[in-house]
Structure formats: C-alpha cells, structure tokens
C-alpha cells in the first residue's frame, strides 16, 4: 500500500555541489528542482501528505552567506512555485518557528499558505526553521500557559504538525543514518528508509524503491505477527 504520509530529510545538496566544484548554494538550487520532481511524483502516486525538511533549527550555525542564500531561495521559490502548486491542488503549510524569520519572509509564507488553503489533493508541509525539540517544547509551553494538563493527546494537539497524521514513511537521503531533530515525536512508528543518493539526485525510481520497501515492512505497533494476520471465518489465513 502507498504510504499516506511521506516525510523526507532532503540531505546532500552541499556534497552534490562540492563534487562538481560548485558553490554549496548551487546544490541547494538543484535541490529545489529535485523537490519539484518529488512533489509531482507524490501527486502521481496518490500520496496525501508530503513533509520535507528544508531548514533545521541548527542550520543557523552554517556560514552566514549560506544561511542568507537559503532564505533567499525560499523567498524566490514562494513566488515561482505557488501558481503550479495551485494548479496541482497542493496545499502548503510551513512548519517551524516564524519568530526568527524576516518580516518579509513571514508575510510571504502566510500569503502562500492562504493562496493554497482551499486545496486538498496533496498537503505539502515545508519544515523551515523547524526542530522536533522546538515543537515538543513549544507545545508543552502553550499548554502550560493555558493551565492545561500535559498528556500525549493534548501535546499532540498543540504541536505544529497536528493537522496531519503521523508519517508512515520517513526517507533520509545523503547517506547519513540519523534524524537530525526531524519529527521526533511523530516518528514514533514511522518506517525509516535511508538512501545513499544525494538529494538533488533523488528521483522517481528511488522514491518507488522506498515505497516498495515500505510495502514489504510489517508494522506491528507492539503486537505480535500472529495478532496481525487477517482472520477469515474465525480462522487465521496463512
Ligand atoms: C541539506 O543539504 C539541505 C539543508 C540542510 C539546508 P546539506 O546542505 O546539508 O548537504 P550536505 O549534507 O552538506 O551534503
Ligand atoms: C538535516 O540536514 C536538515 C535538513 C535537511 C534541512 P543536516 O545536514 O543539517 O544534518 P546534520 O548536520 O548532518 O545532522
Ligand atoms: Mg547535510
């Protein structure tokens, strides 16, 4: 079965560029192309939710020119990509802390969200200035400020990703085997797929490889295999 919600750590842009003796920003620009292709592929495959990690809470620690380049890339993508997303029926959500972003960028994010708010074919969450720890902490702080009890349900509801179900499949490109502060809470029962491809090289074939691997996994949620076997007429089907 196709995963309903796919989340991706789009890693490897810098190495893609360095291998070609290009500036890292050229890798990020090529990464945008790859994202465009990935959105198309998810639309074609009937994926309901695509969540991508575009800029982490920790990415501020990169050289200033790379950080400002990434901010500009997002700002220019807003203008360029929204018309196509509108046509495709994709609804944009930006997930992350807005406080650290410029007023202009914040406005741009809000406008893009508003412009696509009536769409429902694909929900596209772009995690920008996002960290899983930030989300858990901000959710707990908002509950505390309202004097509400902190439970798994209330925390989930207060989180920035509460508008979508948890990811079924998390893909990380670029060969690193870690989450780097992505969807820490929501990853609880996600299937993980690590690809050696650098993000700009991630294509439909690699997405299909991840989906095929996902369909072979048995999601037990703590149960045993036997408990999951389909039952017909009171008899377990072999
Ligand atoms: C991921 O690519 C994009 C961002 C973190 C913004 P990287 O820039 O981390 O690429 P590598 O890991 O250095 O190759
Ligand atoms: C994770 O990649 C963040 C994004 C893809 C936006 P990083 O390149 O920042 O992760 P680390 O530093 O290798 O863990
Ligand atoms: Mg990286």
Coordinates of N, CA and C in Angstrom, one line a residue, residues 35-232:
X35 N 13.0 18.7 -5.5 CA 11.7 18.8 -4.7 C 10.5 18.9 -5.6
X36 N 10.7 19.7 -6.6 CA 9.6 19.9 -7.6 C 9.2 18.5 -8.2
X37 N 10.3 17.8 -8.6 CA 10.1 16.4 -9.2 C 9.4 15.5 -8.2
X38 N 9.8 15.6 -7.0 CA 9.3 14.7 -5.9 C 7.8 15.0 -5.6
X39 N 7.4 16.3 -5.6 CA 6.0 16.7 -5.4 C 5.2 16.1 -6.6
X40 N 5.7 16.2 -7.8 CA 5.0 15.7 -9.0 C 4.8 14.2 -8.8
X41 N 5.8 13.5 -8.4 CA 5.8 12.1 -8.2 C 4.8 11.7 -7.1
X42 N 4.8 12.4 -6.0 CA 3.8 12.1 -5.0 C 2.4 12.3 -5.4
X43 N 2.2 13.4 -6.2 CA 0.8 13.6 -6.8 C 0.4 12.5 -7.6
X44 N 1.3 12.0 -8.5 CA 1.0 10.9 -9.4 C 0.7 9.6 -8.7
X45 N 1.3 9.4 -7.5 CA 1.2 8.2 -6.8 C 0.1 8.2 -5.7
X46 N -0.6 9.3 -5.6 CA -1.7 9.4 -4.7 C -1.3 9.6 -3.2
X47 N -0.1 10.1 -3.0 CA 0.3 10.3 -1.6 C -0.5 11.5 -1.1
X48 N -1.0 11.4 0.1 CA -1.9 12.5 0.7 C -1.1 13.6 1.3
X49 N 0.0 13.3 2.0 CA 0.8 14.3 2.7 C 2.2 14.1 2.4
X50 N 2.9 15.2 2.0 CA 4.4 15.1 1.9 C 4.9 16.2 2.8
X51 N 5.9 15.8 3.7 CA 6.5 16.7 4.6 C 8.0 16.7 4.3
X52 N 8.6 17.9 4.1 CA 10.0 18.0 3.8 C 10.7 18.9 4.7
X53 N 12.0 18.4 5.1 CA 12.8 19.2 6.0 C 13.7 20.1 5.1
X54 N 13.5 21.4 5.2 CA 14.2 22.3 4.4 C 15.3 23.1 5.1
X55 N 15.0 23.4 6.4 CA 16.0 24.2 7.2 C 15.7 23.9 8.7
X56 N 16.8 23.4 9.3 CA 16.6 23.0 10.7 C 16.9 24.1 11.7
X57 N 16.5 24.0 12.9 CA 16.8 25.0 14.0 C 18.3 25.1 14.1
X58 N 19.0 24.0 13.7 CA 20.5 24.0 13.9 C 21.2 24.6 12.6
X59 N 20.5 24.7 11.5 CA 21.2 25.2 10.3 C 21.6 26.7 10.4
X60 N 21.1 27.4 11.4 CA 21.6 28.8 11.6 C 23.1 28.8 11.9
X61 N 23.6 27.7 12.3 CA 25.0 27.6 12.6 C 25.9 27.5 11.4
X62 N 25.4 27.5 10.2 CA 26.2 27.5 9.0 C 26.7 28.8 8.7
X63 N 27.7 28.9 7.8 CA 28.2 30.2 7.4 C 27.1 31.2 7.0
X64 N 27.3 32.5 7.3 CA 26.2 33.5 7.1 C 25.8 33.5 5.7
X65 N 26.7 33.4 4.7 CA 26.3 33.5 3.3 C 25.4 32.3 2.9
X66 N 25.7 31.2 3.4 CA 24.8 30.0 3.1 C 23.4 30.2 3.7
X67 N 23.4 30.7 4.9 CA 22.1 30.9 5.6 C 21.3 31.9 4.8
X68 N 21.9 33.0 4.4 CA 21.1 34.1 3.7 C 20.7 33.6 2.3
X69 N 21.6 32.8 1.7 CA 21.3 32.2 0.4 C 20.0 31.3 0.5
X70 N 20.0 30.5 1.6 CA 18.8 29.6 1.8 C 17.5 30.4 2.0
X71 N 17.7 31.5 2.8 CA 16.5 32.4 3.0 C 16.0 33.0 1.7
X72 N 17.0 33.4 0.8 CA 16.6 34.0 -0.5 C 16.0 32.9 -1.4
X73 N 16.5 31.7 -1.3 CA 16.0 30.6 -2.1 C 14.5 30.4 -1.8
X74 N 14.2 30.3 -0.5 CA 12.8 30.1 -0.1 C 11.9 31.3 -0.6
X75 N 12.4 32.5 -0.4 CA 11.6 33.7 -0.8 C 11.3 33.6 -2.3
X76 N 12.3 33.3 -3.1 CA 12.1 33.3 -4.5 C 11.2 32.1 -4.9
X77 N 11.4 31.0 -4.2 CA 10.5 29.8 -4.6 C 9.1 30.1 -4.3
X78 N 8.8 30.9 -3.3 CA 7.4 31.2 -3.0 C 6.7 31.8 -4.2
X79 N 7.3 32.8 -4.8 CA 6.8 33.5 -6.0 C 6.6 32.5 -7.2
X80 N 7.7 31.7 -7.3 CA 7.7 30.8 -8.6 C 6.9 29.6 -8.5
X81 N 6.8 29.0 -7.3 CA 6.2 27.7 -7.2 C 4.7 27.7 -6.9
X82 N 4.2 28.8 -6.3 CA 2.8 28.8 -5.8 C 1.8 28.6 -7.0
X83 N 2.0 29.2 -8.1 CA 1.0 29.0 -9.2 C 0.9 27.6 -9.6
X84 N 2.0 26.9 -9.7 CA 1.9 25.4 -10.1 C 1.3 24.6 -9.0
X85 N 1.6 24.9 -7.7 CA 1.0 24.2 -6.6 C -0.5 24.4 -6.6
X86 N -0.9 25.6 -6.9 CA -2.4 25.9 -7.0 C -3.0 25.0 -8.1
X87 N -2.4 24.9 -9.2 CA -2.9 24.1 -10.3 C -3.0 22.7 -10.0
X88 N -2.0 22.2 -9.2 CA -1.9 20.8 -8.9 C -2.8 20.4 -7.7
X89 N -3.4 21.4 -7.1 CA -4.3 21.1 -5.9 C -3.5 20.8 -4.7
X90 N -2.3 21.4 -4.5 CA -1.5 21.1 -3.3 C -1.7 22.3 -2.3
X91 N -1.8 21.9 -1.1 CA -2.0 22.9 0.0 C -0.7 23.0 0.8
X92 N -0.1 24.2 0.9 CA 1.1 24.5 1.5 C 1.0 24.8 3.0
X93 N 1.8 24.2 3.8 CA 1.9 24.6 5.2 C 3.4 24.8 5.6
X94 N 3.7 25.9 6.2 CA 5.1 26.0 6.7 C 5.1 25.7 8.2
X95 N 6.0 24.8 8.5 CA 6.0 24.3 9.9 C 7.4 24.7 10.5
X96 N 7.3 25.4 11.6 CA 8.6 25.8 12.2 C 8.4 27.1 12.9
X97 N 9.5 27.6 13.6 CA 9.4 28.8 14.3 C 9.5 30.0 13.4
X98 N 8.5 30.9 13.4 CA 8.5 32.0 12.5 C 9.2 33.2 13.0
X99 N 9.4 33.2 14.4 CA 9.9 34.4 15.0 C 11.3 34.7 14.5
X100 N 12.1 33.7 14.1 CA 13.5 34.0 13.7 C 13.6 34.5 12.3
X101 N 12.5 34.6 11.5 CA 12.5 34.9 10.1 C 12.2 36.4 9.9
X102 N 12.6 36.9 8.8 CA 12.4 38.3 8.5 C 10.9 38.6 8.3
X103 N 10.4 39.8 8.5 CA 9.0 40.2 8.4 C 8.5 39.8 7.0
X104 N 9.4 40.1 6.0 CA 9.0 39.9 4.6 C 8.8 38.5 4.3
X105 N 9.7 37.6 4.8 CA 9.6 36.2 4.5 C 8.4 35.6 5.2
X106 N 8.1 36.1 6.5 CA 7.0 35.7 7.2 C 5.7 36.0 6.4
X107 N 5.6 37.2 5.9 CA 4.4 37.6 5.1 C 4.3 36.7 3.9
X108 N 5.4 36.4 3.2 CA 5.4 35.5 2.0 C 4.9 34.1 2.4
X109 N 5.3 33.6 3.5 CA 4.8 32.3 3.9 C 3.3 32.3 4.2
X110 N 2.9 33.3 4.9 CA 1.5 33.4 5.2 C 0.6 33.5 3.9
X111 N 1.1 34.4 2.9 CA 0.4 34.6 1.7 C 0.3 33.2 0.9
X112 N 1.4 32.5 0.9 CA 1.5 31.3 0.1 C 0.5 30.2 0.7
X113 N 0.4 30.2 2.1 CA -0.5 29.3 2.8 C -1.9 29.7 2.4
X114 N -2.2 31.0 2.5 CA -3.6 31.5 2.2 C -4.0 31.1 0.8
X115 N -3.1 31.4 -0.1 CA -3.4 31.2 -1.6 C -3.7 29.8 -1.9
X116 N -3.2 28.8 -1.1 CA -3.4 27.4 -1.4 C -4.4 26.7 -0.4
X117 N -5.0 27.5 0.4 CA -5.7 27.0 1.6 C -6.9 26.2 1.1
X118 N -7.5 26.4 -0.1 CA -8.7 25.6 -0.5 C -8.3 24.3 -1.1
X119 N -7.0 24.0 -1.3 CA -6.6 22.8 -2.0 C -6.6 21.6 -1.0
X120 N -6.8 20.4 -1.5 CA -6.8 19.3 -0.6 C -6.2 18.0 -1.3
X121 N -5.7 18.1 -2.5 CA -5.2 16.8 -3.2 C -4.0 16.4 -2.5
X122 N -3.1 17.3 -2.2 CA -1.8 16.9 -1.5 C -1.5 18.0 -0.5
X123 N -1.3 17.6 0.7 CA -0.8 18.6 1.8 C 0.7 18.5 1.7
X124 N 1.3 19.7 1.5 CA 2.8 19.8 1.5 C 3.2 20.6 2.6
X125 N 3.9 20.0 3.6 CA 4.4 20.6 4.8 C 5.9 20.9 4.5
X126 N 6.3 22.2 4.6 CA 7.7 22.5 4.4 C 8.2 22.9 5.8
X127 N 9.1 22.1 6.4 CA 9.6 22.4 7.7 C 10.8 23.3 7.6
X128 N 10.6 24.5 8.1 CA 11.6 25.5 7.9 C 11.8 26.2 9.2
X129 N 13.1 26.4 9.6 CA 13.4 26.8 11.0 C 12.6 25.9 12.0
X130 N 12.7 24.6 11.7 CA 12.0 23.6 12.4 C 13.0 22.7 13.2
X131 N 12.6 22.3 14.3 CA 13.3 21.2 15.1 C 12.2 20.4 15.9
X132 N 12.4 19.1 15.9 CA 11.5 18.3 16.7 C 11.4 18.7 18.2
X133 N 12.6 19.1 18.7 CA 12.6 19.5 20.1 C 11.9 20.9 20.3
X134 N 12.1 21.8 19.3 CA 11.4 23.0 19.4 C 9.9 22.8 19.4
X135 N 9.4 21.9 18.6 CA 7.9 21.6 18.5 C 7.4 21.1 19.8
X136 N 8.1 20.1 20.4 CA 7.7 19.5 21.7 C 7.7 20.6 22.8
X137 N 8.7 21.4 22.8 CA 8.8 22.4 23.9 C 7.8 23.5 23.7
X138 N 7.5 23.9 22.4 CA 6.6 25.0 22.3 C 5.1 24.5 22.6
X139 N 4.9 23.2 22.3 CA 3.6 22.6 22.6 C 3.4 22.6 24.1
X140 N 4.4 22.1 24.8 CA 4.3 22.0 26.3 C 4.1 23.4 26.9
X141 N 4.9 24.4 26.4 CA 4.8 25.7 26.9 C 3.4 26.3 26.7
X142 N 2.8 26.0 25.5 CA 1.5 26.6 25.3 C 0.4 26.0 26.1
X143 N 0.6 24.7 26.4 CA -0.4 24.0 27.3 C -0.2 24.6 28.7
X144 N 1.0 24.7 29.1 CA 1.3 25.2 30.5 C 0.7 26.6 30.6
X145 N 0.9 27.5 29.6 CA 0.4 28.8 29.7 C -1.2 28.9 29.8
X146 N -1.8 27.8 29.2 CA -3.3 27.8 29.3 C -3.7 27.0 30.5
X147 N -2.8 26.6 31.3 CA -3.1 25.8 32.5 C -3.7 24.4 32.2
X148 N -3.4 23.9 31.0 CA -4.0 22.6 30.6 C -3.0 21.5 31.0
X149 N -3.6 20.3 31.2 CA -2.8 19.1 31.6 C -2.0 18.7 30.4
X150 N -0.8 18.2 30.7 CA 0.0 17.7 29.6 C -0.1 16.2 29.5
X151 N -0.8 15.8 28.4 CA -1.0 14.3 28.1 C -0.5 14.1 26.7
X152 N -0.4 12.8 26.3 CA 0.0 12.5 24.9 C -0.9 13.2 23.9
X153 N -2.2 13.1 24.3 CA -3.2 13.7 23.3 C -3.1 15.2 23.3
X154 N -3.1 15.9 24.4 CA -3.0 17.3 24.4 C -1.7 17.9 23.8
X155 N -0.6 17.2 24.1 CA 0.6 17.6 23.5 C 0.6 17.5 21.9
X156 N 0.1 16.3 21.5 CA -0.1 16.1 20.1 C -0.9 17.2 19.4
X157 N -2.0 17.6 20.1 CA -2.9 18.6 19.5 C -2.2 20.0 19.5
X158 N -1.3 20.2 20.4 CA -0.6 21.5 20.5 C 0.6 21.7 19.6
X159 N 0.9 20.6 18.9 CA 2.1 20.6 18.1 C 1.9 21.1 16.7
X160 N 3.0 21.6 16.1 CA 2.9 22.3 14.8 C 2.5 21.3 13.7
X161 N 2.5 20.0 13.9 CA 2.2 19.0 12.9 C 0.8 18.4 13.2
X162 N 0.0 19.0 14.0 CA -1.2 18.3 14.5 C -2.3 18.3 13.4
X163 N -2.1 19.0 12.3 CA -3.1 19.0 11.2 C -2.9 17.8 10.3
X164 N -1.9 17.0 10.5 CA -1.8 15.8 9.7 C -1.5 14.5 10.5
X165 N -1.8 13.3 10.0 CA -1.5 12.1 10.8 C 0.0 11.9 10.8
X166 N 0.5 11.1 11.7 CA 2.0 10.9 11.8 C 2.5 10.3 10.4
X167 N 3.8 10.6 10.1 CA 4.3 10.0 8.9 C 4.3 8.5 8.9
X168 N 4.0 7.9 7.8 CA 4.1 6.4 7.6 C 5.5 6.0 7.3
X169 N 6.2 6.9 6.5 CA 7.5 6.6 5.9 C 8.4 7.8 6.0
X170 N 9.5 7.7 6.7 CA 10.5 8.8 6.7 C 11.7 8.4 5.8
X171 N 12.0 9.2 4.8 CA 13.1 9.0 4.0 C 14.2 10.0 4.3
X172 N 15.5 9.5 4.4 CA 16.6 10.5 4.5 C 17.5 10.2 3.4
X173 N 17.8 11.2 2.6 CA 18.8 11.0 1.5 C 20.2 11.4 2.0
X174 N 21.2 11.2 1.3 CA 22.5 11.7 1.6 C 23.4 10.7 2.4
X175 N 22.8 9.6 2.8 CA 23.6 8.5 3.4 C 23.8 8.6 4.9
X176 N 23.4 9.7 5.5 CA 23.6 9.7 7.0 C 22.4 8.9 7.7
X177 N 22.7 8.2 8.7 CA 21.7 7.4 9.4 C 21.3 8.1 10.7
X178 N 20.7 9.2 10.6 CA 20.2 9.9 11.8 C 19.0 10.8 11.4
X179 N 18.3 11.2 12.5 CA 17.1 12.1 12.2 C 17.4 13.6 12.3
X180 N 18.5 13.9 12.9 CA 18.9 15.4 13.0 C 17.7 16.3 13.4
X181 N 17.0 15.8 14.5 CA 16.0 16.7 15.1 C 14.7 16.8 14.2
X182 N 14.5 15.9 13.3 CA 13.3 15.9 12.5 C 12.1 15.1 13.1
X183 N 11.0 15.6 13.2 CA 9.8 14.9 13.6 C 10.0 13.9 14.8
X184 N 10.6 14.3 15.8 CA 11.0 13.4 16.9 C 9.8 12.7 17.5
X185 N 8.7 13.5 17.7 CA 7.5 12.9 18.3 C 6.7 12.1 17.3
X186 N 6.6 12.6 16.1 CA 5.8 12.0 15.1 C 6.4 10.7 14.5
X187 N 7.7 10.6 14.7 CA 8.4 9.4 14.1 C 8.2 8.1 14.8
X188 N 7.5 8.2 15.9 CA 7.4 7.0 16.9 C 7.2 5.7 16.1
X189 N 6.3 5.6 15.2 CA 6.0 4.4 14.4 C 6.2 4.5 12.9
X190 N 7.0 5.5 12.5 CA 7.3 5.6 11.1 C 8.3 4.5 10.7
X191 N 8.1 4.1 9.4 CA 9.2 3.2 8.8 C 10.3 4.1 8.3
X192 N 11.5 3.7 8.5 CA 12.6 4.6 8.1 C 13.3 4.0 6.9
X193 N 13.6 4.9 5.9 CA 14.3 4.5 4.7 C 15.5 5.4 4.5
X194 N 16.7 4.9 4.4 CA 17.9 5.7 4.2 C 18.4 5.4 2.8
X195 N 18.6 6.5 2.1 CA 19.1 6.4 0.7 C 20.5 7.1 0.6
X196 N 21.3 6.4 -0.1 CA 22.7 7.0 -0.4 C 22.7 8.1 -1.4
X197 N 21.6 8.2 -2.1 CA 21.5 9.2 -3.1 C 21.6 10.6 -2.5
X198 N 22.3 11.5 -3.1 CA 22.3 12.9 -2.6 C 20.9 13.5 -3.1
X199 N 20.4 14.4 -2.3 CA 19.0 14.9 -2.5 C 18.8 15.4 -4.0
X200 N 19.8 16.1 -4.6 CA 19.5 16.5 -6.0 C 19.4 15.4 -7.0
X201 N 19.9 14.2 -6.6 CA 19.8 13.0 -7.5 C 18.6 12.1 -7.1
X202 N 17.9 12.5 -6.1 CA 16.7 11.6 -5.7 C 15.7 11.8 -6.8
X203 N 15.2 10.6 -7.3 CA 14.3 10.7 -8.4 C 13.1 9.7 -8.2
X204 N 12.3 9.6 -9.2 CA 11.1 8.8 -9.1 C 11.4 7.3 -8.8
X205 N 12.5 6.8 -9.4 CA 12.9 5.4 -9.2 C 13.3 5.2 -7.8
X206 N 14.0 6.2 -7.2 CA 14.4 6.0 -5.8 C 13.2 6.1 -4.8
X207 N 12.3 7.0 -5.2 CA 11.0 7.1 -4.4 C 10.3 5.8 -4.5
X208 N 10.2 5.2 -5.6 CA 9.5 3.9 -5.8 C 10.2 2.8 -5.0
X209 N 11.5 2.9 -4.9 CA 12.3 1.9 -4.2 C 11.9 2.0 -2.7
X210 N 11.8 3.2 -2.2 CA 11.4 3.5 -0.8 C 10.0 3.0 -0.6
X211 N 9.1 3.3 -1.5 CA 7.7 2.8 -1.3 C 7.6 1.3 -1.3
X212 N 8.3 0.7 -2.3 CA 8.3 -0.8 -2.4 C 8.8 -1.4 -1.1
X213 N 9.9 -0.8 -0.6 CA 10.4 -1.3 0.7 C 9.4 -1.2 1.8
X214 N 8.8 0.0 1.9 CA 7.7 0.2 2.9 C 6.6 -0.8 2.8
X215 N 6.2 -1.2 1.6 CA 5.1 -2.1 1.5 C 5.5 -3.5 2.0
X216 N 6.8 -3.8 2.0 CA 7.3 -5.1 2.5 C 7.4 -5.1 4.0
X217 N 7.4 -4.0 4.6 CA 7.6 -4.0 6.1 C 6.3 -4.4 6.8
X218 N 6.4 -5.0 7.9 CA 5.3 -5.4 8.8 C 5.2 -4.4 9.9
X219 N 4.1 -3.6 10.0 CA 4.0 -2.6 11.0 C 3.2 -3.2 12.2
X220 N 3.9 -3.5 13.2 CA 3.3 -4.3 14.3 C 2.8 -3.5 15.5
X221 N 3.3 -2.3 15.6 CA 2.8 -1.4 16.7 C 2.8 -2.1 18.1
X222 N 3.8 -2.8 18.3 CA 4.0 -3.5 19.6 C 3.3 -4.9 19.7
X223 N 2.5 -5.2 18.7 CA 1.8 -6.5 18.7 C 2.7 -7.6 18.2
X224 N 2.2 -8.8 18.2 CA 3.0 -9.9 17.5 C 2.5 -10.1 16.1
X225 N 3.3 -10.8 15.3 CA 2.9 -11.0 13.9 C 1.6 -11.8 13.8
X226 N 1.4 -12.8 14.7 CA 0.2 -13.6 14.7 C -1.1 -12.7 14.9
X227 N -0.9 -11.7 15.8 CA -2.1 -10.9 16.1 C -2.5 -10.1 14.8
X228 N -1.6 -9.9 13.9 CA -1.9 -9.0 12.8 C -2.4 -9.8 11.6
X229 N -2.3 -11.2 11.6 CA -2.7 -12.0 10.5 C -4.2 -11.8 10.3
X230 N -4.6 -11.6 9.0 CA -6.1 -11.5 8.7 C -6.8 -12.7 9.1
X231 N -8.0 -12.5 9.7 CA -8.8 -13.6 10.2 C -10.0 -13.8 9.2
X232 N -10.3 -15.0 8.7 CA -11.4 -15.3 7.9 C -12.2 -16.4 8.5

